[in-house]
PDB file of N, CA and C in Angstrom:
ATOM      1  N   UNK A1288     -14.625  -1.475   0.112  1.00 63.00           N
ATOM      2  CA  UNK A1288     -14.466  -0.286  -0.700  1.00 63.00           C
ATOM      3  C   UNK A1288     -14.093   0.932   0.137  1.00 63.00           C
ATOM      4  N   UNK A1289     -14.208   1.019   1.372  1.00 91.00           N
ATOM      5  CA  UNK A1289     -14.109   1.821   2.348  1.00 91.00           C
ATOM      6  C   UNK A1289     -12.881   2.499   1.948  1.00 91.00           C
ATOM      7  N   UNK A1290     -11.418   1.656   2.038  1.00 89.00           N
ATOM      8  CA  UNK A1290     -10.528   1.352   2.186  1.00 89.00           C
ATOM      9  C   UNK A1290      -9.748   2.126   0.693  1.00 89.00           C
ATOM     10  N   UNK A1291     -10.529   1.760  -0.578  1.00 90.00           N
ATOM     11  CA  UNK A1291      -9.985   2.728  -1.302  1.00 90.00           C
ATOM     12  C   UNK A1291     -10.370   3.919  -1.324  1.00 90.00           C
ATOM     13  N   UNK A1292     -11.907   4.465  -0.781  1.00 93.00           N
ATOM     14  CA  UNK A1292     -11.804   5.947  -0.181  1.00 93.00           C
ATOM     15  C   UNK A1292     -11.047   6.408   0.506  1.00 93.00           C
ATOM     16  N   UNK A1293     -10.617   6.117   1.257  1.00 94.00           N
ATOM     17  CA  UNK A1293      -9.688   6.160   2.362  1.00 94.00           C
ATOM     18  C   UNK A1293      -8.258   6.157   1.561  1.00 94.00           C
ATOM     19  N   UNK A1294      -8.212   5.917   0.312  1.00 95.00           N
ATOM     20  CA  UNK A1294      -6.325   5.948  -0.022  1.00 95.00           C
ATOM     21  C   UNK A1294      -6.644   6.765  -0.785  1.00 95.00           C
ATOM     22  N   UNK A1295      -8.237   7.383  -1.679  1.00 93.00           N
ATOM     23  CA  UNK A1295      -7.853   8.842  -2.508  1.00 93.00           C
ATOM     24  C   UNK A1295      -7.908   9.788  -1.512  1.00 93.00           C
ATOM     25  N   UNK A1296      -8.416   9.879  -0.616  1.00 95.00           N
ATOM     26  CA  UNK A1296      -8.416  11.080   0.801  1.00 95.00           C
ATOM     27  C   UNK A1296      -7.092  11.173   1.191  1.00 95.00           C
ATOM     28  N   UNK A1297      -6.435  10.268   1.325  1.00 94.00           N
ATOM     29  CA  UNK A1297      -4.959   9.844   1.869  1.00 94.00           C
ATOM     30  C   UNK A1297      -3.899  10.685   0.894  1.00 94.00           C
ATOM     31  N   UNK A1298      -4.036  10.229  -0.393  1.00 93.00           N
ATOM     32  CA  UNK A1298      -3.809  10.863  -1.459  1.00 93.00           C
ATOM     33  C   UNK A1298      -4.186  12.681  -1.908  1.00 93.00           C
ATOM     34  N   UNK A1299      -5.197  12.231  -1.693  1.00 94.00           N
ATOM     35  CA  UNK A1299      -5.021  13.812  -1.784  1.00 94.00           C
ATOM     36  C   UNK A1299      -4.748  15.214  -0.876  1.00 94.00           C
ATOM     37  N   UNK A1300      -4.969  14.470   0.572  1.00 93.00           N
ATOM     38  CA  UNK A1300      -4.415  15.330   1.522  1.00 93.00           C
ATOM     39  C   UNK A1300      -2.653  15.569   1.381  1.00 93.00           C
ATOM     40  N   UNK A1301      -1.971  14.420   0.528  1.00 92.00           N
ATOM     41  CA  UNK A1301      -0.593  14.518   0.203  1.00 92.00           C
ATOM     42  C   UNK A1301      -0.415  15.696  -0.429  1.00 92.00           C
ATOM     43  N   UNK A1302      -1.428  15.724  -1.588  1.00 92.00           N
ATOM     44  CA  UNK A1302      -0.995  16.500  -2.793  1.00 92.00           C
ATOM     45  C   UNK A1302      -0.960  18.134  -2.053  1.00 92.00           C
ATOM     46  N   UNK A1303       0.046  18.773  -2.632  1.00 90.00           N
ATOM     47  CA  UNK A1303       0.387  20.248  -1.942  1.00 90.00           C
ATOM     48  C   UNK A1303       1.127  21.112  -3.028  1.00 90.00           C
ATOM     49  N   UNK A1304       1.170  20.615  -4.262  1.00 88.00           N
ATOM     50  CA  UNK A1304       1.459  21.356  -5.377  1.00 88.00           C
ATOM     51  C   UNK A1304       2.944  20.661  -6.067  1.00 88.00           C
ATOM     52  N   UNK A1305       3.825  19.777  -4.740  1.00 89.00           N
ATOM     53  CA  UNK A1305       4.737  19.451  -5.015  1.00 89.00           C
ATOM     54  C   UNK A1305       4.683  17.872  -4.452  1.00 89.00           C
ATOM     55  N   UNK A1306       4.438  17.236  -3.378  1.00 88.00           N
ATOM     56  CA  UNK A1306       4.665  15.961  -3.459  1.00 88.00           C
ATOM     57  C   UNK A1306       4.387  14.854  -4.487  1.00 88.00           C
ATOM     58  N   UNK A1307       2.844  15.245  -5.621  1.00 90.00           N
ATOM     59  CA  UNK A1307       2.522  14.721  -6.008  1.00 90.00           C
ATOM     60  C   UNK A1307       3.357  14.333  -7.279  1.00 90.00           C
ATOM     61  N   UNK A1308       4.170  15.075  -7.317  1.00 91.00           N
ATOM     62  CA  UNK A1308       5.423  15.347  -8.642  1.00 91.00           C
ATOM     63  C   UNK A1308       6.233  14.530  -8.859  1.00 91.00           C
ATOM     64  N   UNK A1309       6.665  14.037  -7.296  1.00 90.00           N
ATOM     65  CA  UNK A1309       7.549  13.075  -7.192  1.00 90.00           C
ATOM     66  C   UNK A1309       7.258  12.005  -6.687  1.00 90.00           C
ATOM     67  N   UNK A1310       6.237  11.622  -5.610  1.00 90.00           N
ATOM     68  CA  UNK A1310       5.741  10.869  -5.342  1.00 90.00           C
ATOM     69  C   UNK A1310       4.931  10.391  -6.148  1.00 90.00           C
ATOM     70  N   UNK A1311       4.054   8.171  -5.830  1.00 90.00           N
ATOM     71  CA  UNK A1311       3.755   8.105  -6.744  1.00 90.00           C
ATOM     72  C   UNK A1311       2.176   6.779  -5.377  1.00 90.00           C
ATOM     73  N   UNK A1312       1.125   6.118  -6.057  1.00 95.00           N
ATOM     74  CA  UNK A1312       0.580   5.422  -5.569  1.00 95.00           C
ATOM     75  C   UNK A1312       0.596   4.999  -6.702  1.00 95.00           C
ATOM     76  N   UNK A1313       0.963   3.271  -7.066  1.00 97.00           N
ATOM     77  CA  UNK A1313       0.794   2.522  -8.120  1.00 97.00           C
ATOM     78  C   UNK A1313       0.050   1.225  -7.397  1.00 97.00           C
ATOM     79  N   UNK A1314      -0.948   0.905  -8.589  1.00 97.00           N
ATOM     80  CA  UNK A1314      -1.736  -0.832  -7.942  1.00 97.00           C
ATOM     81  C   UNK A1314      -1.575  -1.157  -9.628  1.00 97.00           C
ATOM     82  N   UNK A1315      -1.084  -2.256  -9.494  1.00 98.00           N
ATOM     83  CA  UNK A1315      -1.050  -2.985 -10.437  1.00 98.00           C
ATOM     84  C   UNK A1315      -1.205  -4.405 -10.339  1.00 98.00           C
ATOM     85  N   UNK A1316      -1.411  -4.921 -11.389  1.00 98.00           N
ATOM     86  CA  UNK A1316      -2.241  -6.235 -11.680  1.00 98.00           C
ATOM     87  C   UNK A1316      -0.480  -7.495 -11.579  1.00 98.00           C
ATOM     88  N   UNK A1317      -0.650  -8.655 -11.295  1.00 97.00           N
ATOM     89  CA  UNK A1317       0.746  -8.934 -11.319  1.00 97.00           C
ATOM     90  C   UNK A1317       0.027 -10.742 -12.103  1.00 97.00           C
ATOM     91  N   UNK A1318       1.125 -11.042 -12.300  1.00 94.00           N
ATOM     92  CA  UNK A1318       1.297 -12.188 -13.721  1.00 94.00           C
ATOM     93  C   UNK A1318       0.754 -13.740 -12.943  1.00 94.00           C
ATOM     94  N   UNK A1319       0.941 -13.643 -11.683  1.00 92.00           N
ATOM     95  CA  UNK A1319       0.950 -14.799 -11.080  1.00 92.00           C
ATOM     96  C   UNK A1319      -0.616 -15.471 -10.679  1.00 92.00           C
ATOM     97  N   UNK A1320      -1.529 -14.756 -10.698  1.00 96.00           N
ATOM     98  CA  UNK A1320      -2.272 -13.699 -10.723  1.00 96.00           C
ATOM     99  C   UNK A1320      -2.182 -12.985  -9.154  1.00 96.00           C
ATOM    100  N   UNK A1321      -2.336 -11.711  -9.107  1.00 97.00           N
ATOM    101  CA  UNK A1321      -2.221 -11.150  -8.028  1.00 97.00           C
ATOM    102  C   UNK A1321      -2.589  -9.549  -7.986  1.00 97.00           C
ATOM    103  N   UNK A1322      -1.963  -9.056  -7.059  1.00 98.00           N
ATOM    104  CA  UNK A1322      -2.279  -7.500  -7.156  1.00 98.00           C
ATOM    105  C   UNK A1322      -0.535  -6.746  -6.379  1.00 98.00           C
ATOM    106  N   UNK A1323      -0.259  -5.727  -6.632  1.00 98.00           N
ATOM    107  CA  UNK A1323       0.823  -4.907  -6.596  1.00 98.00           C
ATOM    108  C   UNK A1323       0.020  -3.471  -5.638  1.00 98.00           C
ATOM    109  N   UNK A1324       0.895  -2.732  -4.389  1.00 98.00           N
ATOM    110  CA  UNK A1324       0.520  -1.595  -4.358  1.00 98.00           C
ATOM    111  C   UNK A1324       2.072  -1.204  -3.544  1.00 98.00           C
ATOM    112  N   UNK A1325       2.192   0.006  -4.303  1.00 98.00           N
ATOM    113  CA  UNK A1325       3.353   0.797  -3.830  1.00 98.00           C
ATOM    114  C   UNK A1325       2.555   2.630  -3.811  1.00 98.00           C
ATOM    115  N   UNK A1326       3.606   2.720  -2.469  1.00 96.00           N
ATOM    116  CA  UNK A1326       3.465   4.050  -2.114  1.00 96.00           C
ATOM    117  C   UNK A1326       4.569   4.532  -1.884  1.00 96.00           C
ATOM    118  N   UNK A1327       5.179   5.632  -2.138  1.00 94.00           N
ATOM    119  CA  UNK A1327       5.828   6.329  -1.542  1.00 94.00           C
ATOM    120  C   UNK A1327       5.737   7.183  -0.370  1.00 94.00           C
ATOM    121  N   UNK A1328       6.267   6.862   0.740  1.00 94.00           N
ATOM    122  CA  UNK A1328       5.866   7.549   2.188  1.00 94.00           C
ATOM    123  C   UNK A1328       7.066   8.317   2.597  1.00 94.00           C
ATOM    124  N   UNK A1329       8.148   8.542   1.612  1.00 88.00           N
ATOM    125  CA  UNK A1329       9.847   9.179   1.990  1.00 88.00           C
ATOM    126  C   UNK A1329       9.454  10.451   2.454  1.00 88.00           C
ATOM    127  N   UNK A1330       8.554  11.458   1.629  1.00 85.00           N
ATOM    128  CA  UNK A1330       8.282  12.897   1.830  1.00 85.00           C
ATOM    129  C   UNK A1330       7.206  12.675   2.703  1.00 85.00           C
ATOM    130  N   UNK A1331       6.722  12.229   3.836  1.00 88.00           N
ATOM    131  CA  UNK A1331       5.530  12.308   4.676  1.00 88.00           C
ATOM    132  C   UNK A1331       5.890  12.077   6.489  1.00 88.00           C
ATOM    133  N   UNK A1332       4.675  12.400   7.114  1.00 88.00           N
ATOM    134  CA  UNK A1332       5.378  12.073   8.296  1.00 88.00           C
ATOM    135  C   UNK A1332       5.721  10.283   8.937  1.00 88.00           C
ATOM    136  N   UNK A1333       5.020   9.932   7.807  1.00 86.00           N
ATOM    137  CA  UNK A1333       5.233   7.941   7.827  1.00 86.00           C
ATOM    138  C   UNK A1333       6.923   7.835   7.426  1.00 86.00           C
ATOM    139  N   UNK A1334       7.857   8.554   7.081  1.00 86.00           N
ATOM    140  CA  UNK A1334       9.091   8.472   6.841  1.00 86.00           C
ATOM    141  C   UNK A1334       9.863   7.305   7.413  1.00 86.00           C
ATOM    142  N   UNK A1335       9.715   7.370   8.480  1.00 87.00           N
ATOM    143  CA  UNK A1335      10.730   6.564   9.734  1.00 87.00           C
ATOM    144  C   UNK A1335       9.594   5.133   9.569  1.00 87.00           C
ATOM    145  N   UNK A1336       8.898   4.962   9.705  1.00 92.00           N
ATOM    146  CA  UNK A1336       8.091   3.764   9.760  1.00 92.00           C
ATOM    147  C   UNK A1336       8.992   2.631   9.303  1.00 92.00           C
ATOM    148  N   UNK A1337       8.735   1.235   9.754  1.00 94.00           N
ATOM    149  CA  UNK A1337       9.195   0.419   8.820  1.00 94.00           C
ATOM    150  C   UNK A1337       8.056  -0.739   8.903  1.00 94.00           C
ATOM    151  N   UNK A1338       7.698  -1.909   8.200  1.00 95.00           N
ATOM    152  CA  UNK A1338       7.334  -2.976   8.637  1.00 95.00           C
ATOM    153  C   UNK A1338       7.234  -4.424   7.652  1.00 95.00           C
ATOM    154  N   UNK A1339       7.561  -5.157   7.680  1.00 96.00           N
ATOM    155  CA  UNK A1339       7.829  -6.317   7.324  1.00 96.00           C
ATOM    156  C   UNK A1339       6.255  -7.642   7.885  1.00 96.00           C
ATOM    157  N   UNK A1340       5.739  -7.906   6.646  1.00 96.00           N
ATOM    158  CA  UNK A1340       4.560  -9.217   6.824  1.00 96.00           C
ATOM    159  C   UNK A1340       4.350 -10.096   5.957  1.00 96.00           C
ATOM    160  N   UNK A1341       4.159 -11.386   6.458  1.00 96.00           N
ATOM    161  CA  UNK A1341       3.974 -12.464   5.260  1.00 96.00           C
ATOM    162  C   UNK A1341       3.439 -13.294   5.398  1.00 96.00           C
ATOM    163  N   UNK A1342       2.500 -13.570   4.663  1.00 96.00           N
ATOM    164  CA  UNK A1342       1.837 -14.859   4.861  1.00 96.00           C
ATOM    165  C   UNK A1342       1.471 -15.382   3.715  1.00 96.00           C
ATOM    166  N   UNK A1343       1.823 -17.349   3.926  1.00 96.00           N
ATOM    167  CA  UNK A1343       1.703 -17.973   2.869  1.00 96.00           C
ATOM    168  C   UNK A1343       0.991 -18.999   3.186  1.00 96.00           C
ATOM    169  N   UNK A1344      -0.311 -19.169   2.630  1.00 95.00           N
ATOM    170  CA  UNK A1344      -1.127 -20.420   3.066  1.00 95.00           C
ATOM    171  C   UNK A1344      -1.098 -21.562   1.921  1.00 95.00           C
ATOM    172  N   UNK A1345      -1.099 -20.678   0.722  1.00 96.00           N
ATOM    173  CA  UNK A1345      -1.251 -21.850  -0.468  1.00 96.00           C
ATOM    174  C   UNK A1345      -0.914 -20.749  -1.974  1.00 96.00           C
ATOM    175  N   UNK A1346      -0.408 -21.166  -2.819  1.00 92.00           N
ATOM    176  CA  UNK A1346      -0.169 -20.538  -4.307  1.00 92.00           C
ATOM    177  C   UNK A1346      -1.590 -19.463  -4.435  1.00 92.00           C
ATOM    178  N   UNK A1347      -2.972 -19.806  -3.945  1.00 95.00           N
ATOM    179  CA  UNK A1347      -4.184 -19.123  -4.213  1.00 95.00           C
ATOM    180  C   UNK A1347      -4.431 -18.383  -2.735  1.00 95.00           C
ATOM    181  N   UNK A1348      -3.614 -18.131  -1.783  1.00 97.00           N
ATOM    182  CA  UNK A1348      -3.996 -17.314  -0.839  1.00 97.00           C
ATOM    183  C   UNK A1348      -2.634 -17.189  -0.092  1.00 97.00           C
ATOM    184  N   UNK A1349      -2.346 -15.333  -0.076  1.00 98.00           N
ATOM    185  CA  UNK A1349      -0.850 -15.149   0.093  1.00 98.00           C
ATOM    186  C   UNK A1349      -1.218 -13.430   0.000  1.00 98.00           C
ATOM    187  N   UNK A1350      -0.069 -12.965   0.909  1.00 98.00           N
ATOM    188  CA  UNK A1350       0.338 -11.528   0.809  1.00 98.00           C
ATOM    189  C   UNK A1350       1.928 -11.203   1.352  1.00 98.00           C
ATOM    190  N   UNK A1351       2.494 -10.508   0.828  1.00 98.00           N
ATOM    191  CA  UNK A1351       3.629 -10.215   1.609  1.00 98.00           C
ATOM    192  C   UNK A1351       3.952  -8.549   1.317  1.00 98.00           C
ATOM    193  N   UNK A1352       3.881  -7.936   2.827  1.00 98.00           N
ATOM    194  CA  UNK A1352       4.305  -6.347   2.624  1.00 98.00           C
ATOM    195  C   UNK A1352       5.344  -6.047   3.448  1.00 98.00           C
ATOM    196  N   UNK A1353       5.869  -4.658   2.721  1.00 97.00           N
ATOM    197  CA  UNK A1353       7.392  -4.338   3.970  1.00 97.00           C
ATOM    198  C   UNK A1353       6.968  -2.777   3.627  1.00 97.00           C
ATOM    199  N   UNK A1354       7.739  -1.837   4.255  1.00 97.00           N
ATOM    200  CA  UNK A1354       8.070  -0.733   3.909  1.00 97.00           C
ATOM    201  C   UNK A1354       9.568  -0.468   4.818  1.00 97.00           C
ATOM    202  N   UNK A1355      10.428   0.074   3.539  1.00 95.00           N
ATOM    203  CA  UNK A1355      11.831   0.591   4.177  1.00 95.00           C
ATOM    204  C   UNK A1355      11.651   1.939   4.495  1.00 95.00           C
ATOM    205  N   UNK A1356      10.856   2.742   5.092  1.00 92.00           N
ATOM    206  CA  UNK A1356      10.834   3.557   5.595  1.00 92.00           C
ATOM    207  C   UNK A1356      10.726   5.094   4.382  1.00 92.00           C
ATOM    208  N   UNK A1357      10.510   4.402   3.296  1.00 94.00           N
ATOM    209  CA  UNK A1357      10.599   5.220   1.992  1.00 94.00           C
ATOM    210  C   UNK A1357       9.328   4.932   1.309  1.00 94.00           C
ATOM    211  N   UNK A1358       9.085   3.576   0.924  1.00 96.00           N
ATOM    212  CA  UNK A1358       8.061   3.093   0.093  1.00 96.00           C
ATOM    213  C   UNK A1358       7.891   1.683   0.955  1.00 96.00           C
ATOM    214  N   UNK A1359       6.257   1.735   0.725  1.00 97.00           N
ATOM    215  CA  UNK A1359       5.483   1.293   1.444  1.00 97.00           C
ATOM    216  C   UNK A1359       4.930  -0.161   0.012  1.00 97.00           C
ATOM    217  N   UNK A1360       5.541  -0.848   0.143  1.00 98.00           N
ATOM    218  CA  UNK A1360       5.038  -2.154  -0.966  1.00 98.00           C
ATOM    219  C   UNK A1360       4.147  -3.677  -0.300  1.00 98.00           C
ATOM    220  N   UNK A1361       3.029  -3.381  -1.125  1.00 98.00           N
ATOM    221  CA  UNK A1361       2.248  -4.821  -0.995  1.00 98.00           C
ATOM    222  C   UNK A1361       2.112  -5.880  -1.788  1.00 98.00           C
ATOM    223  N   UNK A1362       1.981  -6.655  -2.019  1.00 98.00           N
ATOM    224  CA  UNK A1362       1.857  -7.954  -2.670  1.00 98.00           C
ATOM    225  C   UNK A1362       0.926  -8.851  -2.426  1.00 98.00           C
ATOM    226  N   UNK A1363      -0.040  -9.472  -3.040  1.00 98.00           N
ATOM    227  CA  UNK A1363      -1.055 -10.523  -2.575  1.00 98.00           C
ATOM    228  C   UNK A1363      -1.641 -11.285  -3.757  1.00 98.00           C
ATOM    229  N   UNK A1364      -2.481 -12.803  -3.569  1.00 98.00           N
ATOM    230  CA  UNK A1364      -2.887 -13.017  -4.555  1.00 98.00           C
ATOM    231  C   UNK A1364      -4.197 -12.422  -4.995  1.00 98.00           C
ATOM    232  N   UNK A1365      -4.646 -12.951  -6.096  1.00 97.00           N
ATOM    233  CA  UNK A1365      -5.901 -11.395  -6.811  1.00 97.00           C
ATOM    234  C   UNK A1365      -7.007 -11.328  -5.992  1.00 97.00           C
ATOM    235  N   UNK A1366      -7.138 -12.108  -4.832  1.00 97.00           N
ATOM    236  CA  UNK A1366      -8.637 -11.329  -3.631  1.00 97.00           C
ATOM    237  C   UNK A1366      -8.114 -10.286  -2.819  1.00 97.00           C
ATOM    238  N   UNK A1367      -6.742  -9.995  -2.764  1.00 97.00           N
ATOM    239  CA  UNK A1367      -6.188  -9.496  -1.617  1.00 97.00           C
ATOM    240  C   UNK A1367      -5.794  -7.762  -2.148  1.00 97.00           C
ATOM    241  N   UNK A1368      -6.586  -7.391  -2.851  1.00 96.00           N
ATOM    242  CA  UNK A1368      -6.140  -6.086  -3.016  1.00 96.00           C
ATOM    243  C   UNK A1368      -6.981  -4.634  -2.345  1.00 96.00           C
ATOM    244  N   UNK A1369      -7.904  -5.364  -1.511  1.00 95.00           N
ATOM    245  CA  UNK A1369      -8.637  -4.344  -0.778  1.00 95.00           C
ATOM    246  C   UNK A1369      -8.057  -4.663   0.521  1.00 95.00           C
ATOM    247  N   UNK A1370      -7.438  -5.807   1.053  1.00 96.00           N
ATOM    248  CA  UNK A1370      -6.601  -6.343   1.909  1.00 96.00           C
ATOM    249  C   UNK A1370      -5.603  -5.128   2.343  1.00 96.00           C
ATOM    250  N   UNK A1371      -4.695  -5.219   0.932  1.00 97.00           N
ATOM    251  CA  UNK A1371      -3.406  -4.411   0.750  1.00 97.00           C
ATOM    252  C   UNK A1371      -3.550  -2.933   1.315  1.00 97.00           C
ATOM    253  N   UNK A1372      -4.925  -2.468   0.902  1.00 97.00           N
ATOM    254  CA  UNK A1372      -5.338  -1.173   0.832  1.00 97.00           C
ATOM    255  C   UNK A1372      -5.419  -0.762   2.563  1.00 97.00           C
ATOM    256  N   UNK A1373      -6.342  -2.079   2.840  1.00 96.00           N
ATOM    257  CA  UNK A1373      -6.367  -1.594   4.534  1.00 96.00           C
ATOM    258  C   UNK A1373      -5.314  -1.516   5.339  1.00 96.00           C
ATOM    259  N   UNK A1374      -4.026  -3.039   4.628  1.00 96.00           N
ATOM    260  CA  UNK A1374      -2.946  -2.584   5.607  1.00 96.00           C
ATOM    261  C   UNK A1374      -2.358  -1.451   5.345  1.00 96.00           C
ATOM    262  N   UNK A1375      -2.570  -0.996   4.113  1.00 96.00           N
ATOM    263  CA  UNK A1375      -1.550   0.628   4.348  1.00 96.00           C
ATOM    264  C   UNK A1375      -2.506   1.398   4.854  1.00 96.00           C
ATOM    265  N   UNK A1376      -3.595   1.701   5.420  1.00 96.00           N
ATOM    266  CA  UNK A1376      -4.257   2.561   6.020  1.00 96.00           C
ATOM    267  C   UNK A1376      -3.867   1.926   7.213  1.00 96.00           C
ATOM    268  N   UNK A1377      -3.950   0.707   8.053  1.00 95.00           N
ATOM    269  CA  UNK A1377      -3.669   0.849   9.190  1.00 95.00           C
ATOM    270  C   UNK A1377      -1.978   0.936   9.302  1.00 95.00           C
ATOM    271  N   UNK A1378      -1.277   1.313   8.695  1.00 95.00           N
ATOM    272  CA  UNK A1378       0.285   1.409   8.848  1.00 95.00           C
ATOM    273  C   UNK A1378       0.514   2.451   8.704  1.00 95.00           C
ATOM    274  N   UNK A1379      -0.586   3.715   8.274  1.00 95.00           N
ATOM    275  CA  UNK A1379      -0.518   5.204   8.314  1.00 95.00           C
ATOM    276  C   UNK A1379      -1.037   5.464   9.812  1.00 95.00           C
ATOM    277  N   UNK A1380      -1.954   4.974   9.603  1.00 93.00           N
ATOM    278  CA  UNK A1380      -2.782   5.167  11.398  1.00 93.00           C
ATOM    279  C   UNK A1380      -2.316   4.845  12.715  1.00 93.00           C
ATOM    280  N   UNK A1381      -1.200   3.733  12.676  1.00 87.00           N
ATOM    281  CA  UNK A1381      -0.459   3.253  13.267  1.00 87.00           C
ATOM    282  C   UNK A1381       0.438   4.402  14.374  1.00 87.00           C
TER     283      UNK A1381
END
């Protein structure tokens, strides 16, 4: 749980009257069953970042994240969403 404190702090140190307008943090639930998290990092100093990860052990244990240097996207199956959370904290910290 650490980890989603750590993304409303993250979050709200963004907010400045205007990033939050356009920028967005979405987690969503996905069909396969799984979990979704996108960030937008275009307006921040994470801009330039990039990174690419994947791992596939079995249909019930899996994640795959990238960020193009704009938005920061995770993917995993449904245990892996506090997972997701830490790698984008350590890919800010980075």
């Amino acid at each position: 749980m650490e980890s989603i404190q750590w993304l409303m702090e993250w979050y709200q140190a963004q907010c400045d009257g205007d990033w939050e307008h356009s920028n967005v943090i979405e987690i969503n639930s996905l069909d396969n069953p799984g979990w979704s998290l996108k960030v937008d990092v275009g307006d921040t100093k994470h801009s330039s970042k990039t990174l690419d990860l994947k791992e596939f052990i079995s249909d019930d244990n899996w994640f795959q994240i990238n960020c193009d240097g704009t938005t920061f996207k995770a993917f995993g199956d449904s245990s892996k969403l506090i997972l997701l959370c830490e790698q984008f904290r350590s890919f800010i910290n980075q």
